[in-house]
XYZ file of N, CA and C in Angstrom:
705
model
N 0.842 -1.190 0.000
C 0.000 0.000 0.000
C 0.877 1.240 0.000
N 0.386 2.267 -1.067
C 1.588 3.291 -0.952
C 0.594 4.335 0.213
N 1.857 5.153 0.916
C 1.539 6.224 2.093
C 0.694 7.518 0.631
N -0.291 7.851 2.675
C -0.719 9.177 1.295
C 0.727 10.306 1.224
N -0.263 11.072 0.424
C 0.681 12.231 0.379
C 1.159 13.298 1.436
N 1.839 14.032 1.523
C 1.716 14.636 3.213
C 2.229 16.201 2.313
N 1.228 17.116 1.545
C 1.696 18.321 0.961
C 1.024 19.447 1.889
N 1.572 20.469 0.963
C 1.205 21.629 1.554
C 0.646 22.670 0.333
N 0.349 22.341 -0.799
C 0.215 22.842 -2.257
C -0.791 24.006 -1.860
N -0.795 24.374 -1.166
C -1.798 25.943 -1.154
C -1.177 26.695 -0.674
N -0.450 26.483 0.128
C 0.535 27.655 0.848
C 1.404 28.386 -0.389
N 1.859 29.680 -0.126
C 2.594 30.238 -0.894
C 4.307 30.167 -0.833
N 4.452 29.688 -0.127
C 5.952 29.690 0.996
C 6.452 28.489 -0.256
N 7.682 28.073 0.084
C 8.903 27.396 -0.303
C 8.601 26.006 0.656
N 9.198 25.083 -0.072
C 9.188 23.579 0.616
C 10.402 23.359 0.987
N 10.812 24.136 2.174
C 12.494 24.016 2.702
C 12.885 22.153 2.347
N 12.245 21.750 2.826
C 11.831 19.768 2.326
C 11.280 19.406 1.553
N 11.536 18.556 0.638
C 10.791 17.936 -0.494
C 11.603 16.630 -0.590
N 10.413 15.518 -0.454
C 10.379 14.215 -0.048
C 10.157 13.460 -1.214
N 10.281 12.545 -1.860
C 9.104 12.196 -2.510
C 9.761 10.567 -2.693
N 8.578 9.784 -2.598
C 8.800 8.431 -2.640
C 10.006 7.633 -1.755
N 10.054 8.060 -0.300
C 11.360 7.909 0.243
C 11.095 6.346 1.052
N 11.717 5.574 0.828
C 12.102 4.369 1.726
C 12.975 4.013 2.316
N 13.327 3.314 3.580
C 14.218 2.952 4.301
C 14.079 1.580 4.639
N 14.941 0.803 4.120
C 15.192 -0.422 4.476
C 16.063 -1.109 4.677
N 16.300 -1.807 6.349
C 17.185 -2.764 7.091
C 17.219 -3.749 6.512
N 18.318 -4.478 7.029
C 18.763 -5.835 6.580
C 18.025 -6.698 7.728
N 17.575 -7.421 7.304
C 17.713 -8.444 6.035
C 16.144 -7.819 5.753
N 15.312 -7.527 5.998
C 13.744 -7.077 4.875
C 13.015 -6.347 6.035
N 13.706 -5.436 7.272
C 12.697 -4.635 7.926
C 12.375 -3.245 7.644
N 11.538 -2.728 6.752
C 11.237 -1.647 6.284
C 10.386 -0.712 7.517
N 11.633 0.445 7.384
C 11.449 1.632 8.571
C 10.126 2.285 7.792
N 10.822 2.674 6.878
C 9.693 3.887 6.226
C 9.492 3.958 4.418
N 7.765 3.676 4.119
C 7.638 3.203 2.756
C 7.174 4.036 2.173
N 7.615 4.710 0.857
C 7.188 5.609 -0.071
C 6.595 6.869 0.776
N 7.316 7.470 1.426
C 7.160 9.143 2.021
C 7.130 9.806 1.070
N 5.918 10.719 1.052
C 6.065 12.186 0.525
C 6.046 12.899 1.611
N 6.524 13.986 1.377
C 6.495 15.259 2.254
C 6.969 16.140 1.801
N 6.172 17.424 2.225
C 6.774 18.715 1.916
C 6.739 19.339 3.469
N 7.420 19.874 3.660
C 7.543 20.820 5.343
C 8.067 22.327 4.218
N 7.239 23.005 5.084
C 6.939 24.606 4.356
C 8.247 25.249 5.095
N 8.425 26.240 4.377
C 9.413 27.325 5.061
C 8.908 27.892 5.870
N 9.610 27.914 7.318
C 8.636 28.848 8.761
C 7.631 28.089 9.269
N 7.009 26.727 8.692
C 6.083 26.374 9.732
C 7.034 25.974 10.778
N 5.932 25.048 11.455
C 6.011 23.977 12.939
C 5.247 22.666 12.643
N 5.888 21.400 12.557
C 5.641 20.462 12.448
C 5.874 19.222 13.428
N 4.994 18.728 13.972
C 4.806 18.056 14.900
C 5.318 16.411 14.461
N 5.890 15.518 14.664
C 5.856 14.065 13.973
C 5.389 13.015 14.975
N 4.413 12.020 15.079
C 4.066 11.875 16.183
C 3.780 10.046 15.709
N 3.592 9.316 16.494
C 3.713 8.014 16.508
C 4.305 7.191 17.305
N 3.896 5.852 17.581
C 4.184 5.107 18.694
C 5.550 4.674 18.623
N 6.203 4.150 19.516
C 7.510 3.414 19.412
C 7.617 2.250 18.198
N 8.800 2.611 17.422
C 8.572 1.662 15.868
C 8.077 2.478 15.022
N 7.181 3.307 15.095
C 6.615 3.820 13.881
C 7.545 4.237 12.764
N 8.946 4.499 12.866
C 9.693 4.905 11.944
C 9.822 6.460 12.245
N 9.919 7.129 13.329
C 9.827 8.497 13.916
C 11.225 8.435 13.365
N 12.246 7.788 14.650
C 13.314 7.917 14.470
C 14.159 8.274 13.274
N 13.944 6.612 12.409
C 14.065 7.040 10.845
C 14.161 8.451 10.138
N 12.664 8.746 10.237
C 12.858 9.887 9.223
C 13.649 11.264 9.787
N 13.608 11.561 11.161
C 14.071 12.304 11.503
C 15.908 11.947 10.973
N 16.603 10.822 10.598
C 17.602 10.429 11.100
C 18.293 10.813 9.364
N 16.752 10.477 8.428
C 16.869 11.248 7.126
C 17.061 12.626 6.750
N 15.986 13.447 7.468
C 15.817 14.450 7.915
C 16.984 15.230 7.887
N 18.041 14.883 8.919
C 18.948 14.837 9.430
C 20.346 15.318 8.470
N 20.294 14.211 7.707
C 21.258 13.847 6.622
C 22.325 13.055 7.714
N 21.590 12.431 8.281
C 22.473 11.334 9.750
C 22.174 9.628 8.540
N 21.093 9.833 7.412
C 21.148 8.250 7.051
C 20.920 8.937 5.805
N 20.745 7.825 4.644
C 20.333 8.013 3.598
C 18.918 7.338 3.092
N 18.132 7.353 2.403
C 17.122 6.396 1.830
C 17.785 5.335 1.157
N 16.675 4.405 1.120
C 17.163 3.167 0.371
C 16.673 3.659 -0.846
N 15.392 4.100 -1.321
C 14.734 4.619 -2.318
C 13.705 6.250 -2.337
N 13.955 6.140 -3.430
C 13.296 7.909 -3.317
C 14.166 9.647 -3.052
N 13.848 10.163 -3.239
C 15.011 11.671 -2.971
C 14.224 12.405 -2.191
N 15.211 13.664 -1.647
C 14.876 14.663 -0.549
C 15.868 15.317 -1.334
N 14.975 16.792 -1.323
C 16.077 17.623 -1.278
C 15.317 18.873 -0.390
N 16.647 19.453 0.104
C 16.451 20.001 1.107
C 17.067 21.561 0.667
N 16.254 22.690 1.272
C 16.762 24.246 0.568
C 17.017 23.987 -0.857
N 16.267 22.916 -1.420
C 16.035 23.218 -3.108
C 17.709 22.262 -3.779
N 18.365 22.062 -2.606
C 19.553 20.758 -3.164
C 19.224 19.014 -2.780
N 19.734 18.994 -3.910
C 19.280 17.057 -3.548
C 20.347 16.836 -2.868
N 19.991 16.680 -1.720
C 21.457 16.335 -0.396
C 22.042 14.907 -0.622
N 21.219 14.011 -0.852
C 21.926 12.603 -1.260
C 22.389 12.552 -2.694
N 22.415 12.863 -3.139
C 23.253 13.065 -4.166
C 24.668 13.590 -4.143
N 24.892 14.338 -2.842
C 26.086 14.863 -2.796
C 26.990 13.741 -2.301
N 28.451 14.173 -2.369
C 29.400 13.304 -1.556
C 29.352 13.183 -0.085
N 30.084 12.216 0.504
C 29.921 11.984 1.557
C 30.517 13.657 2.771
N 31.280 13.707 1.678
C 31.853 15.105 3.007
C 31.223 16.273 2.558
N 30.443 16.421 1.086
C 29.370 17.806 0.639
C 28.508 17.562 1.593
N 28.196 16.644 1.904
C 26.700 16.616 2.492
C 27.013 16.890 4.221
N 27.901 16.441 4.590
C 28.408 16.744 6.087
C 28.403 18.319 5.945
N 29.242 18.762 4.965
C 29.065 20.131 5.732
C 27.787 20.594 4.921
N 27.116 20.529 4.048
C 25.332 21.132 3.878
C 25.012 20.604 5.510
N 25.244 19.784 5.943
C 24.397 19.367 7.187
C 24.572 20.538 7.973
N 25.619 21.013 8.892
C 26.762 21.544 9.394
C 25.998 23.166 9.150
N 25.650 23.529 8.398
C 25.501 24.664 7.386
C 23.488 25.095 7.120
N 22.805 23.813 7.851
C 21.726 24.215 6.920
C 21.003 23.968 8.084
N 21.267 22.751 8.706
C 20.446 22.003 9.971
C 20.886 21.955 11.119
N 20.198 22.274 12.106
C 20.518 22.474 13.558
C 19.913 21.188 14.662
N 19.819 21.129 15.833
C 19.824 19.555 16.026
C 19.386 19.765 17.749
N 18.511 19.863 18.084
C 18.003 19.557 19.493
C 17.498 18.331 19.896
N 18.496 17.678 21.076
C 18.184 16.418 21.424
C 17.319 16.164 23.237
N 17.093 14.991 23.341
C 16.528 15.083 24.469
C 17.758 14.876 25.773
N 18.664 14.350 25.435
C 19.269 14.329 25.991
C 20.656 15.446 26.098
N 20.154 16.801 25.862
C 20.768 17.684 26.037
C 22.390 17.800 24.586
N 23.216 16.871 24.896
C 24.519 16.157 24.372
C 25.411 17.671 24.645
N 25.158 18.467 25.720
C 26.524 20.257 25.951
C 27.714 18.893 26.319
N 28.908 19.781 25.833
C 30.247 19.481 26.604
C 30.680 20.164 27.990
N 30.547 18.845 28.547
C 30.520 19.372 30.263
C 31.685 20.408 30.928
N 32.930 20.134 30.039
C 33.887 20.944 30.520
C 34.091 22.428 29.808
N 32.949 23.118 28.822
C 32.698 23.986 28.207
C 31.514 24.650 28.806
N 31.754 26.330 29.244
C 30.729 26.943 29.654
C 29.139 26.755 29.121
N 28.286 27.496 29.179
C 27.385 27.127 28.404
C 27.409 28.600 27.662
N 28.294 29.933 27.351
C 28.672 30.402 26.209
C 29.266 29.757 25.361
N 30.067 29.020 25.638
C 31.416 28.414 24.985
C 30.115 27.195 23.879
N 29.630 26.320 25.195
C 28.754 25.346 24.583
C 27.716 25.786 22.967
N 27.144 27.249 23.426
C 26.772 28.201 21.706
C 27.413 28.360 21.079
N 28.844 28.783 21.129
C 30.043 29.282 20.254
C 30.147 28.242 19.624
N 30.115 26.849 20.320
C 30.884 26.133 19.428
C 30.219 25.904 18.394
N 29.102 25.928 17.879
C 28.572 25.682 16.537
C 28.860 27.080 15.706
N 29.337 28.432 16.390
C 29.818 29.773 15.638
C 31.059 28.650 14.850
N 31.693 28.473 15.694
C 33.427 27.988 15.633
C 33.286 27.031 14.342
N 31.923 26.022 13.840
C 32.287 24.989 13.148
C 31.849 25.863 11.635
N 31.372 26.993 11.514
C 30.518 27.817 10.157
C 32.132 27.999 9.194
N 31.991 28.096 7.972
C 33.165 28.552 7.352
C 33.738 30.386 7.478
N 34.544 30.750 7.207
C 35.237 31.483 8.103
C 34.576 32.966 8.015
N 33.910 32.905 6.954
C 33.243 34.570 6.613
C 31.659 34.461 7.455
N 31.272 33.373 7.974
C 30.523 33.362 8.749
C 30.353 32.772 10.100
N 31.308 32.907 10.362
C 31.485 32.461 12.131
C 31.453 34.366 12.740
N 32.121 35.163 12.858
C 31.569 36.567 13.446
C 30.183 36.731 13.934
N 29.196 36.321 13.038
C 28.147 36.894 12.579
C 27.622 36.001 13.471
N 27.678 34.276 13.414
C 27.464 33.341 14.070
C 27.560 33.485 15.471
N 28.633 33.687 15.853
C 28.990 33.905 17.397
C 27.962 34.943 17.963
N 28.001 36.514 17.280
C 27.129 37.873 17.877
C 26.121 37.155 17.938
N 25.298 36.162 16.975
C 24.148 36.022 16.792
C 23.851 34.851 18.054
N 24.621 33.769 18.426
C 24.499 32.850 19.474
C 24.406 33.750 21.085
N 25.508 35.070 21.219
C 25.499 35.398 22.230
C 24.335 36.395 22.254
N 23.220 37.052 21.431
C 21.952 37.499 21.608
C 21.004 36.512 21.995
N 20.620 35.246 21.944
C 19.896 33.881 21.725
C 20.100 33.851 23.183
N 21.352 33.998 23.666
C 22.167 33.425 25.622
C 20.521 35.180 26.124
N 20.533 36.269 25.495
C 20.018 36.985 26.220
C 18.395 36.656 25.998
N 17.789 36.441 24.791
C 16.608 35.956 24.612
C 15.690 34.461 25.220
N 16.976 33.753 25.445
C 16.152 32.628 26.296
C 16.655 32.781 27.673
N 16.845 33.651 28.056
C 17.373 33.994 29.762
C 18.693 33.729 30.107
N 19.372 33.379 29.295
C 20.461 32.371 29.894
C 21.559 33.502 30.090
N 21.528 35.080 29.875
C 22.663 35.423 29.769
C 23.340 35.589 31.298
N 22.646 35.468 32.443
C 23.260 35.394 33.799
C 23.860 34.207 34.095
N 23.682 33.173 33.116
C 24.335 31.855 33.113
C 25.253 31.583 31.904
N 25.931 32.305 31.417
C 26.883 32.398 30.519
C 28.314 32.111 30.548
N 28.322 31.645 31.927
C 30.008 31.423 32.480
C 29.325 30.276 33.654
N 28.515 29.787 33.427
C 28.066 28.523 34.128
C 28.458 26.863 33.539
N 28.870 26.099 34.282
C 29.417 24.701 33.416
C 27.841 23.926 33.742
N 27.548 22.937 32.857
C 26.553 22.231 32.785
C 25.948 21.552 33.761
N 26.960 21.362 34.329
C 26.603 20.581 35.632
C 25.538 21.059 36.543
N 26.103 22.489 36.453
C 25.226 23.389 37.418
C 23.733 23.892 37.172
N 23.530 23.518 36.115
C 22.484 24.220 34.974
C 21.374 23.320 35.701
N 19.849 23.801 35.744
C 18.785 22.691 35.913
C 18.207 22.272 34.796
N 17.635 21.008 34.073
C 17.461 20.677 33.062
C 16.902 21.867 32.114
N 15.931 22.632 32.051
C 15.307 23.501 31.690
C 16.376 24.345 31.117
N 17.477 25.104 31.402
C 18.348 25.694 31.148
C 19.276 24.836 30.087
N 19.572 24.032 30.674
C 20.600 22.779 29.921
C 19.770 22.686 28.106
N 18.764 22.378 28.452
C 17.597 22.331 26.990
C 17.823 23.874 26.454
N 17.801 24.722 26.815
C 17.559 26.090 26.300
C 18.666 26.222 25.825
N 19.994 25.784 26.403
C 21.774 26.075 26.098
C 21.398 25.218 24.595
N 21.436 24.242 24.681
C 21.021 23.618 23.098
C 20.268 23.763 22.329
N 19.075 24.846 22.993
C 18.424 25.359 21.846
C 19.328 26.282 21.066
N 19.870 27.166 22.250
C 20.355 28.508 21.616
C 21.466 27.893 20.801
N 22.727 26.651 20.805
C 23.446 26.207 20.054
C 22.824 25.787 19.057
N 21.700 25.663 19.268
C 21.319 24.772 17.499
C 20.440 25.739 16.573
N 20.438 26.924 17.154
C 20.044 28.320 16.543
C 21.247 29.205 15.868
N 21.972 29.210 17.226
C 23.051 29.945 16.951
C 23.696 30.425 15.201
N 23.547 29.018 14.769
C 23.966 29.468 12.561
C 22.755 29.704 11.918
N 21.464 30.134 12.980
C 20.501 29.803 11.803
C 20.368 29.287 10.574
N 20.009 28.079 11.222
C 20.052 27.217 10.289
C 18.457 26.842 9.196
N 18.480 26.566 8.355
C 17.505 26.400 7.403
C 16.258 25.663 8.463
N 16.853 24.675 8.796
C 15.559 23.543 9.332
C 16.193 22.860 10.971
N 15.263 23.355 11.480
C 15.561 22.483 13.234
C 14.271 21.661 13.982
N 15.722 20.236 13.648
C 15.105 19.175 14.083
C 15.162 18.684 15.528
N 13.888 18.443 16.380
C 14.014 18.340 17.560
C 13.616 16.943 17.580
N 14.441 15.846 18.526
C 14.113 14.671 19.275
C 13.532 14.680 20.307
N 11.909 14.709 20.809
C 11.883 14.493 22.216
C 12.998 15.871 22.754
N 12.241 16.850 22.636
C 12.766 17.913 23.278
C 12.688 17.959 24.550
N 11.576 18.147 25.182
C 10.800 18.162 26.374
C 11.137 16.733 27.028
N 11.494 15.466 26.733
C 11.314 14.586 27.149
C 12.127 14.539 28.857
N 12.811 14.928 28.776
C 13.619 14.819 30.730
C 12.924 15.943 31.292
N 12.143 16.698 30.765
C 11.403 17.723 31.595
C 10.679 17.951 32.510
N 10.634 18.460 33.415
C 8.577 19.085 33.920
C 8.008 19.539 33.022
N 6.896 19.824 33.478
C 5.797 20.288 32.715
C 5.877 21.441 32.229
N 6.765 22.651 33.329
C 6.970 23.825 33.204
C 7.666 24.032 32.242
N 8.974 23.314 32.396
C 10.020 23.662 31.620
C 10.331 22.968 30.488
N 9.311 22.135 30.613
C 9.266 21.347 29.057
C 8.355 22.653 27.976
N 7.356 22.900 28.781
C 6.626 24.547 28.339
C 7.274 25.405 27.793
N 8.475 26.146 28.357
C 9.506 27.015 28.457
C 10.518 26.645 27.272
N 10.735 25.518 26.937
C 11.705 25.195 25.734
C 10.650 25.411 24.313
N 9.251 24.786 24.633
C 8.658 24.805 23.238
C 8.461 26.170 22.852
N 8.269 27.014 23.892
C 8.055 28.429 23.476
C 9.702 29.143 23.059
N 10.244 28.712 23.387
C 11.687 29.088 22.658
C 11.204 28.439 21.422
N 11.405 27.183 21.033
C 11.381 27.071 19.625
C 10.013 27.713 19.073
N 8.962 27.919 19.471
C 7.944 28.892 18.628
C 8.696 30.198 18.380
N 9.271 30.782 19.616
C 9.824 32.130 19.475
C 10.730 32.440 18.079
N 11.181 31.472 18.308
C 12.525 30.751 17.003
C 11.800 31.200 15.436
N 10.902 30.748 15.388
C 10.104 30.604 14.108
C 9.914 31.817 13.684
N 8.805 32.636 15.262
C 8.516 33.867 14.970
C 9.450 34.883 14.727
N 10.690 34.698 15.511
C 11.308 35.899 14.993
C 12.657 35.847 13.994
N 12.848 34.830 13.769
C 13.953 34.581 12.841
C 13.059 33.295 11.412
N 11.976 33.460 11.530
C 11.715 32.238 10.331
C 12.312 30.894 10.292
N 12.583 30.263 11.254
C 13.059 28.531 11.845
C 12.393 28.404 11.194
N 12.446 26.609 10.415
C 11.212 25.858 10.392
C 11.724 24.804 11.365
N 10.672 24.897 12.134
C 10.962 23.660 13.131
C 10.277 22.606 12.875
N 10.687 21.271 13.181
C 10.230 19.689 13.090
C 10.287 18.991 14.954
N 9.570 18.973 15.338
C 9.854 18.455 16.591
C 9.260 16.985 16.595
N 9.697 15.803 16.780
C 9.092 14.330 17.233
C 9.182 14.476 18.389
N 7.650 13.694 19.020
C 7.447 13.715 20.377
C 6.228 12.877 20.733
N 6.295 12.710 21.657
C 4.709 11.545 22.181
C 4.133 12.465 23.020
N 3.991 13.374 23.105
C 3.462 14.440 23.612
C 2.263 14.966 23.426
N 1.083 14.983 23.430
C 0.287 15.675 22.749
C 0.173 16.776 22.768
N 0.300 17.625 24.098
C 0.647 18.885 24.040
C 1.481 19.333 23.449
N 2.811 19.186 23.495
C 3.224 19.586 22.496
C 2.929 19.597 21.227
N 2.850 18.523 20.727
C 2.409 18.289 19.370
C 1.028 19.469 18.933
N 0.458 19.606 19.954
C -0.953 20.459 20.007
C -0.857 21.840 19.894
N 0.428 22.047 19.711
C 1.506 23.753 19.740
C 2.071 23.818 18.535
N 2.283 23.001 17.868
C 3.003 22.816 16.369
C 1.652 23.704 15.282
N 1.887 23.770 14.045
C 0.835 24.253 13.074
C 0.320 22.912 12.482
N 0.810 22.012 12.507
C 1.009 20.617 11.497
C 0.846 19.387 12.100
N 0.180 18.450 11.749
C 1.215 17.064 12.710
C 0.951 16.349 11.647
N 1.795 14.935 11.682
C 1.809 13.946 10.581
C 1.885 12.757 11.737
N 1.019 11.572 11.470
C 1.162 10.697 12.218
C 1.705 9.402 11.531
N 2.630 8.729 12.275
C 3.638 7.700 11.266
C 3.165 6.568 12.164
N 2.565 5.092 11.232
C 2.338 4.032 11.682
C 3.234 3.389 10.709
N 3.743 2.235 11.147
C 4.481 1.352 10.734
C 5.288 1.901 9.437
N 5.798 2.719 9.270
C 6.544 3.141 8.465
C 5.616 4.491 7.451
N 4.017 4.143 7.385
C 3.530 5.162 6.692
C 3.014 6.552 7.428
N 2.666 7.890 6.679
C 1.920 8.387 7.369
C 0.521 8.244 7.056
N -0.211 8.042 8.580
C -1.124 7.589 8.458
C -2.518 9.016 8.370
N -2.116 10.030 9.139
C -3.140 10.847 9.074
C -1.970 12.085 9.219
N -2.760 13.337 9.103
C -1.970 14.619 9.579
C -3.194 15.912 9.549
């Protein structure tokens, strides 16, 4: 059975993503994800939602440019990313996509300025300046700038999540993909991160992708797509 379609053909905006016919398949015959379309608009919020297995992981991992398809293309900001070489596509990654995990991943022995910089530090050289000013405004917009010479340790989760928001903002990047953002959270401060990434959208044009089992959250997005056994099943 092929998946439906998952478009956006009325909107006027750009398809920062364009999916079409994408599959993923393990050895020896376990198929993650079968014939995806998708388009994700420039500037929305997209929710990805589905049970454990559904192939969340997967596509995000496509998404990503962390895997490749077995079948079908993506191209992403209007380039077919798999098509490129193995080290073009590392740095399009590097360059286009930003990366919020649930498990935080700061370097513990790096402030949590230092922890933003460092994605200034990885941009090519005419745009790291710009990168850095722009990470250390992000430290004042999500609160963090009284914690700017703080090591991770010290941070309470809520903060720790926000330090990686603001790093995975910091290059504004084309498209930011969130894992289970909220997932080690409270309620509060799982709250407090999603409204950073809305903020994100609103004032710099993010398109954000967040996967989550959340419904609230998901219930904050503009979009949701629901993935059963590899297809999407509704949105």
């Amino acid at each position: 059975m092929t998946a439906p379609s998952v478009l956006d053909a009325s909107s006027s905006r750009t398809a920062v993503v364009r999916m079409r016919g994408v599959s993923r398949c393990f050895p020896p015959d376990v198929m993650a994800l079968r014939d995806i379309d998708l388009d994700i608009i420039d500037g929305e919020t997209l929710a990805v939602v589905g049970s454990s297995g559904s192939g969340k992981s997967t596509l995000l991992n496509l998404l990503g440019l962390l895997d490749v398809p077995t079948s079908g293309t993506y191209h992403l900001a209007g380039q077919d990313v798999h098509a490129l070489p193995a080290g073009q596509r590392a740095r399009y990654r590097a360059n286009t996509l930003g990366f919020v995990f649930q498990a935080f991943h700061l370097v513990t022995h790096l402030t949590v300025e230092e922890n933003v910089l460092l994605a200034a530090r990885m941009q090519p050289r005419d745009r790291r300046r710009s990168a850095a000013a722009h990470g250390r405004r992000l430290l004042s917009e999500l609160g963090l700038a009284h914690r700017a010479h703080a090591f991770p340790a010290t941070l309470s989760g809520g903060e720790r999540q926000r330090t990686a928001v603001a790093r995975a903002l910091c290059t504004r990047p084309a498209l930011l993909l969130c894992d289970e953002p909220t997932g080690n959270l409270d309620q509060r401060s799982g709250a407090r991160v999603i409204d950073c990434l809305l903020h994100a959208r609103e004032r710099h044009g993010t398109t954000v992708v967040v996967v989550t089992h959340d419904s609230q959250v998901a219930a904050r997005m503009e979009r949701q797509i629901h993935l059963e056994d590899g297809q999407v099943m509704a949105w």
